[in-house]
Each structure stands twice: as C-alpha cells, then as structure tokens.
GROMACS .gro file of C-alpha atoms in nm:
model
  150
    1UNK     CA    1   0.886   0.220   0.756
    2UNK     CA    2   1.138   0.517   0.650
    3UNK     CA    3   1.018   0.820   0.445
    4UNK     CA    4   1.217   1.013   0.283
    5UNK     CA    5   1.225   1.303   0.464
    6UNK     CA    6   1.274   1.098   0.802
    7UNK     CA    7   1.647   1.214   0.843
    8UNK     CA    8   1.724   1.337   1.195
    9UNK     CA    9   2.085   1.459   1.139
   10UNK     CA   10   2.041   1.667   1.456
   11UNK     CA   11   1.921   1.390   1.749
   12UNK     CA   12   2.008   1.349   2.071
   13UNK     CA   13   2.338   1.223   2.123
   14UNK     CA   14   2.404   1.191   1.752
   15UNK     CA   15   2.181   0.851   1.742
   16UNK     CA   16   2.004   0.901   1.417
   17UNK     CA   17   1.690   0.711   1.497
   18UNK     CA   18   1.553   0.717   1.183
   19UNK     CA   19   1.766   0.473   1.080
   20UNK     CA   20   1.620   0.187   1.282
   21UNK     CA   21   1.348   0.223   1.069
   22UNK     CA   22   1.315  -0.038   0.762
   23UNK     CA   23   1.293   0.051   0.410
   24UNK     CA   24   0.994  -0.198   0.388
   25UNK     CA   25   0.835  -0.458   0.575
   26UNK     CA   26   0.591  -0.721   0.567
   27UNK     CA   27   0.345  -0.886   0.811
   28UNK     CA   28   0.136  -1.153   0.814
   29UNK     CA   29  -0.275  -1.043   0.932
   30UNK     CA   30  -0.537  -1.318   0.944
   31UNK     CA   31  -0.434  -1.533   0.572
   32UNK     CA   32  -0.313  -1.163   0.447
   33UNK     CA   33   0.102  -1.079   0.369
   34UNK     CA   34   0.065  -0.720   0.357
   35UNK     CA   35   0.344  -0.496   0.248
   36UNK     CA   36   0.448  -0.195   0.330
   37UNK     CA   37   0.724   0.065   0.207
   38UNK     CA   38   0.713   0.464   0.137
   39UNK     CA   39   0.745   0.474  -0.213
   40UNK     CA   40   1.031   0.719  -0.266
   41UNK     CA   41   1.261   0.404  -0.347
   42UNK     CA   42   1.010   0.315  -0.638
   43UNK     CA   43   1.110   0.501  -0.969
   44UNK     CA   44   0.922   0.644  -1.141
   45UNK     CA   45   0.665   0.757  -0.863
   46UNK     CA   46   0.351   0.638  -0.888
   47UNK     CA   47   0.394   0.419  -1.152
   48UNK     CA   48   0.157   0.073  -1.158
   49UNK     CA   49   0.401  -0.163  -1.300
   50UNK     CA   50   0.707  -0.071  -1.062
   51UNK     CA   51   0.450  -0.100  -0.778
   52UNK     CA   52   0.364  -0.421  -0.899
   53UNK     CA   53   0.719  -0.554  -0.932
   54UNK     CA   54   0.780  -0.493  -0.541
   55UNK     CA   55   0.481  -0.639  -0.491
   56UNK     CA   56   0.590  -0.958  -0.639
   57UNK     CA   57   0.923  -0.873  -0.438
   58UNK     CA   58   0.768  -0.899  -0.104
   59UNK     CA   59   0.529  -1.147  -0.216
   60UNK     CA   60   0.244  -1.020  -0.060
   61UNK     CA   61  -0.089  -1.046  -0.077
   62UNK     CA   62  -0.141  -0.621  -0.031
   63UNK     CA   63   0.089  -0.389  -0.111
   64UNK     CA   64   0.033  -0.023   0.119
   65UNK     CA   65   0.294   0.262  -0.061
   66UNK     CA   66   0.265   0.607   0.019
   67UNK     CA   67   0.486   0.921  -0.119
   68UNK     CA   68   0.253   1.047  -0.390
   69UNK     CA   69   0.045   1.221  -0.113
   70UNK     CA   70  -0.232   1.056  -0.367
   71UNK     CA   71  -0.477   0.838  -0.231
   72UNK     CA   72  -0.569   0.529  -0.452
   73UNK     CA   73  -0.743   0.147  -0.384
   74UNK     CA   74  -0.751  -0.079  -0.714
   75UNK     CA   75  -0.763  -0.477  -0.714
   76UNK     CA   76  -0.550  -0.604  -1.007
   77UNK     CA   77  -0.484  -0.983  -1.106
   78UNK     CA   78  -0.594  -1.074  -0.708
   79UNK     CA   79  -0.406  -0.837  -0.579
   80UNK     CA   80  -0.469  -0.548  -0.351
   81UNK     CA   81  -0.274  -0.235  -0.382
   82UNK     CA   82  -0.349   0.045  -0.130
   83UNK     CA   83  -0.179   0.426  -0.099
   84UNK     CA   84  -0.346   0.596   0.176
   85UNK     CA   85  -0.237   0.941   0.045
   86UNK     CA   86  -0.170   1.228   0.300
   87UNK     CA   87  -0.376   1.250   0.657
   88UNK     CA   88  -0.242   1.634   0.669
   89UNK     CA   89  -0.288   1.715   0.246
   90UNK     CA   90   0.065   1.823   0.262
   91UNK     CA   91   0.156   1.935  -0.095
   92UNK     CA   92   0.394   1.702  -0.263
   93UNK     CA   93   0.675   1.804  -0.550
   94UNK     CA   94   0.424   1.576  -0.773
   95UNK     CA   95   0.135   1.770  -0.721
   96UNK     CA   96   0.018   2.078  -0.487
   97UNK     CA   97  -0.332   2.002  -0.505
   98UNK     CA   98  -0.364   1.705  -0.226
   99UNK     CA   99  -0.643   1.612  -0.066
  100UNK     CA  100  -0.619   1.500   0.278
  101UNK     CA  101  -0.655   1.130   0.340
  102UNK     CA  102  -0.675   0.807   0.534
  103UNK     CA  103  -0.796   0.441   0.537
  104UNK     CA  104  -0.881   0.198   0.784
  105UNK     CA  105  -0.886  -0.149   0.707
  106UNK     CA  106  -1.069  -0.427   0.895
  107UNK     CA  107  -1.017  -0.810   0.827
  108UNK     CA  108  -1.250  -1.026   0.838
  109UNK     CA  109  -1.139  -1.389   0.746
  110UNK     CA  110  -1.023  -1.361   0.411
  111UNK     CA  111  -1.178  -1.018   0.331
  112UNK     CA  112  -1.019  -0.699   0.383
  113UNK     CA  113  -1.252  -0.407   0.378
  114UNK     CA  114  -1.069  -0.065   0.304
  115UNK     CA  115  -1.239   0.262   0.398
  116UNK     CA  116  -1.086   0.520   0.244
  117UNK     CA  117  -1.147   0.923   0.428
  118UNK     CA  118  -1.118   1.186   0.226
  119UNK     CA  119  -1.171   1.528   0.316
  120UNK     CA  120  -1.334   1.702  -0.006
  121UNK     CA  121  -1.480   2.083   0.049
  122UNK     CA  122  -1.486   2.071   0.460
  123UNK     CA  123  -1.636   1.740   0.415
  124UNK     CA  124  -1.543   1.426   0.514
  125UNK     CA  125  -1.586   1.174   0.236
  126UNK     CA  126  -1.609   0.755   0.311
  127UNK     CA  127  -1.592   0.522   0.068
  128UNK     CA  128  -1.537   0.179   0.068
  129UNK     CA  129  -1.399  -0.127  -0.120
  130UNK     CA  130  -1.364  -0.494  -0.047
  131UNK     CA  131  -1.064  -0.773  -0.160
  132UNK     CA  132  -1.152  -1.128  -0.097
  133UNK     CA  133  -0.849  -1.336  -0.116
  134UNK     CA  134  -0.899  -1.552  -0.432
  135UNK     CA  135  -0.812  -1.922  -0.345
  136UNK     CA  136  -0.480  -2.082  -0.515
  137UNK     CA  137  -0.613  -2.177  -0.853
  138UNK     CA  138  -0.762  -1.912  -0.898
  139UNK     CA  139  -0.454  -1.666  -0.878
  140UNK     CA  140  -0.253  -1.915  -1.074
  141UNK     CA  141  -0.318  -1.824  -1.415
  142UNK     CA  142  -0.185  -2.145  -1.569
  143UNK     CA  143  -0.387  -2.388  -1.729
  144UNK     CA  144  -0.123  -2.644  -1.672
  145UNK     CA  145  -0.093  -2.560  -1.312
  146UNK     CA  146  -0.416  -2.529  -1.205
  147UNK     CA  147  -0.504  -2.865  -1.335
  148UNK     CA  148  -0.243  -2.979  -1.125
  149UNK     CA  149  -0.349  -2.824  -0.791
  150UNK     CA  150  -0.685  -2.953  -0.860
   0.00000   0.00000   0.00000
C-alpha cells in the first residue's frame, strides 16, 4: 500500500509509480480478511478507536497499520490489530526514540501466530502472540442474534 512519503515527483518519464499503489487493501489468507493500509490517512495517529473504525470499514478479520514507526499486537472484541513498527528504527515526527521492528505471521487453520522482532540493546528480541478466529456467535455480541444463529 502507499506511505506517505512514497511520492516520486521525479520518475522516469514522468510516470509517478507510486500512484499505482492503493491506499489500502484487503486479502483473504486461509478463513483470515486481513487489512492493510499505512496509517497516515487515520487521524489522529495512533489512535485505537479510529483504527478500529477502518477496521470495521474493511471488514476484516486483522487489521496491519503502520506510520507510528511503533510496534504493537493487541486482540480486542475478536479482533486482531497488528503495527509492525519500523524494520530500519527510522525516527518518526511522533517520536525519535524507535525501536527497530518486524513480524512474521504464520497461519495455521484458523490461528494466526504473530512473532514480533525487536531489536532492544544489539539484541534481537522475539516474542510471540496467538489470535484464534472466534466462531460466529461468539463475535456476535447479541443475545438476540446469537440465539438465532444457534
């Protein structure tokens, strides 16, 4: 997907290539909708609820934003939300104190295990989290409705 700092004002030929890049997309993994956009477009940065809301947008299952150059992996109301923060630990105009950062995540059936690498102190750091997807009724938080899909 675009960043924000993917202008190319000077390419070849004056195609800007950048701009065959979408501001978000979604694909479908295994049972997963995963979603993916920078995070520049979501105001204010870093903020739960607003990544939430584009969540529920995309209607996806995970929801991968970036732009903080902050890593973070948190489960809420069966839903995974994933920003791998910054493999270089290029500073940011939100903070200057980045840690560099990855994740890797493997499906496996309706599991998703994240590994997030950080490098903390010239060492490399590994820690890991799991997301089962919860079955229907279970992410349907009405009574009403999950008696009827029962």
């Amino acid at each position: 997907v675009r960043g924000d700092m993917d202008i190319d004002d000077d390419a070849p030929g004056g195609i800007n290539y950048s701009a065959h890049f979408p501001e978000s997309s979604v694909v479908q993994v295994g049972c997963f909708r995963i979603g993916v956009i920078h995070g520049h477009q979501l105001i204010p940065n870093g903020n739960d609820e607003v990544v939430e809301r584009m969540r529920r947008k995309l209607d996806v299952d995970v929801m991968i934003t970036g732009h903080t150059h902050k890593s973070s992996v948190r489960v809420k109301d069966g839903y995974y939300y994933i920003n791998p923060g910054s493999i270089t630990g290029a500073s940011s105009s939100m903070t200057r104190d980045v840690i560099p950062s990855f994740v890797l995540l493997a499906i496996q059936g309706e599991k998703i295990v994240c590994y997030l690498y950080e490098l903390k102190n010239d060492e490399v750091d590994v820690s890991k989290t799991e997301f089962v997807k919860p079955k229907v009724a279970e992410s349907v938080g009405s009574p009403l409705m999950q008696e009827l899909l029962s």
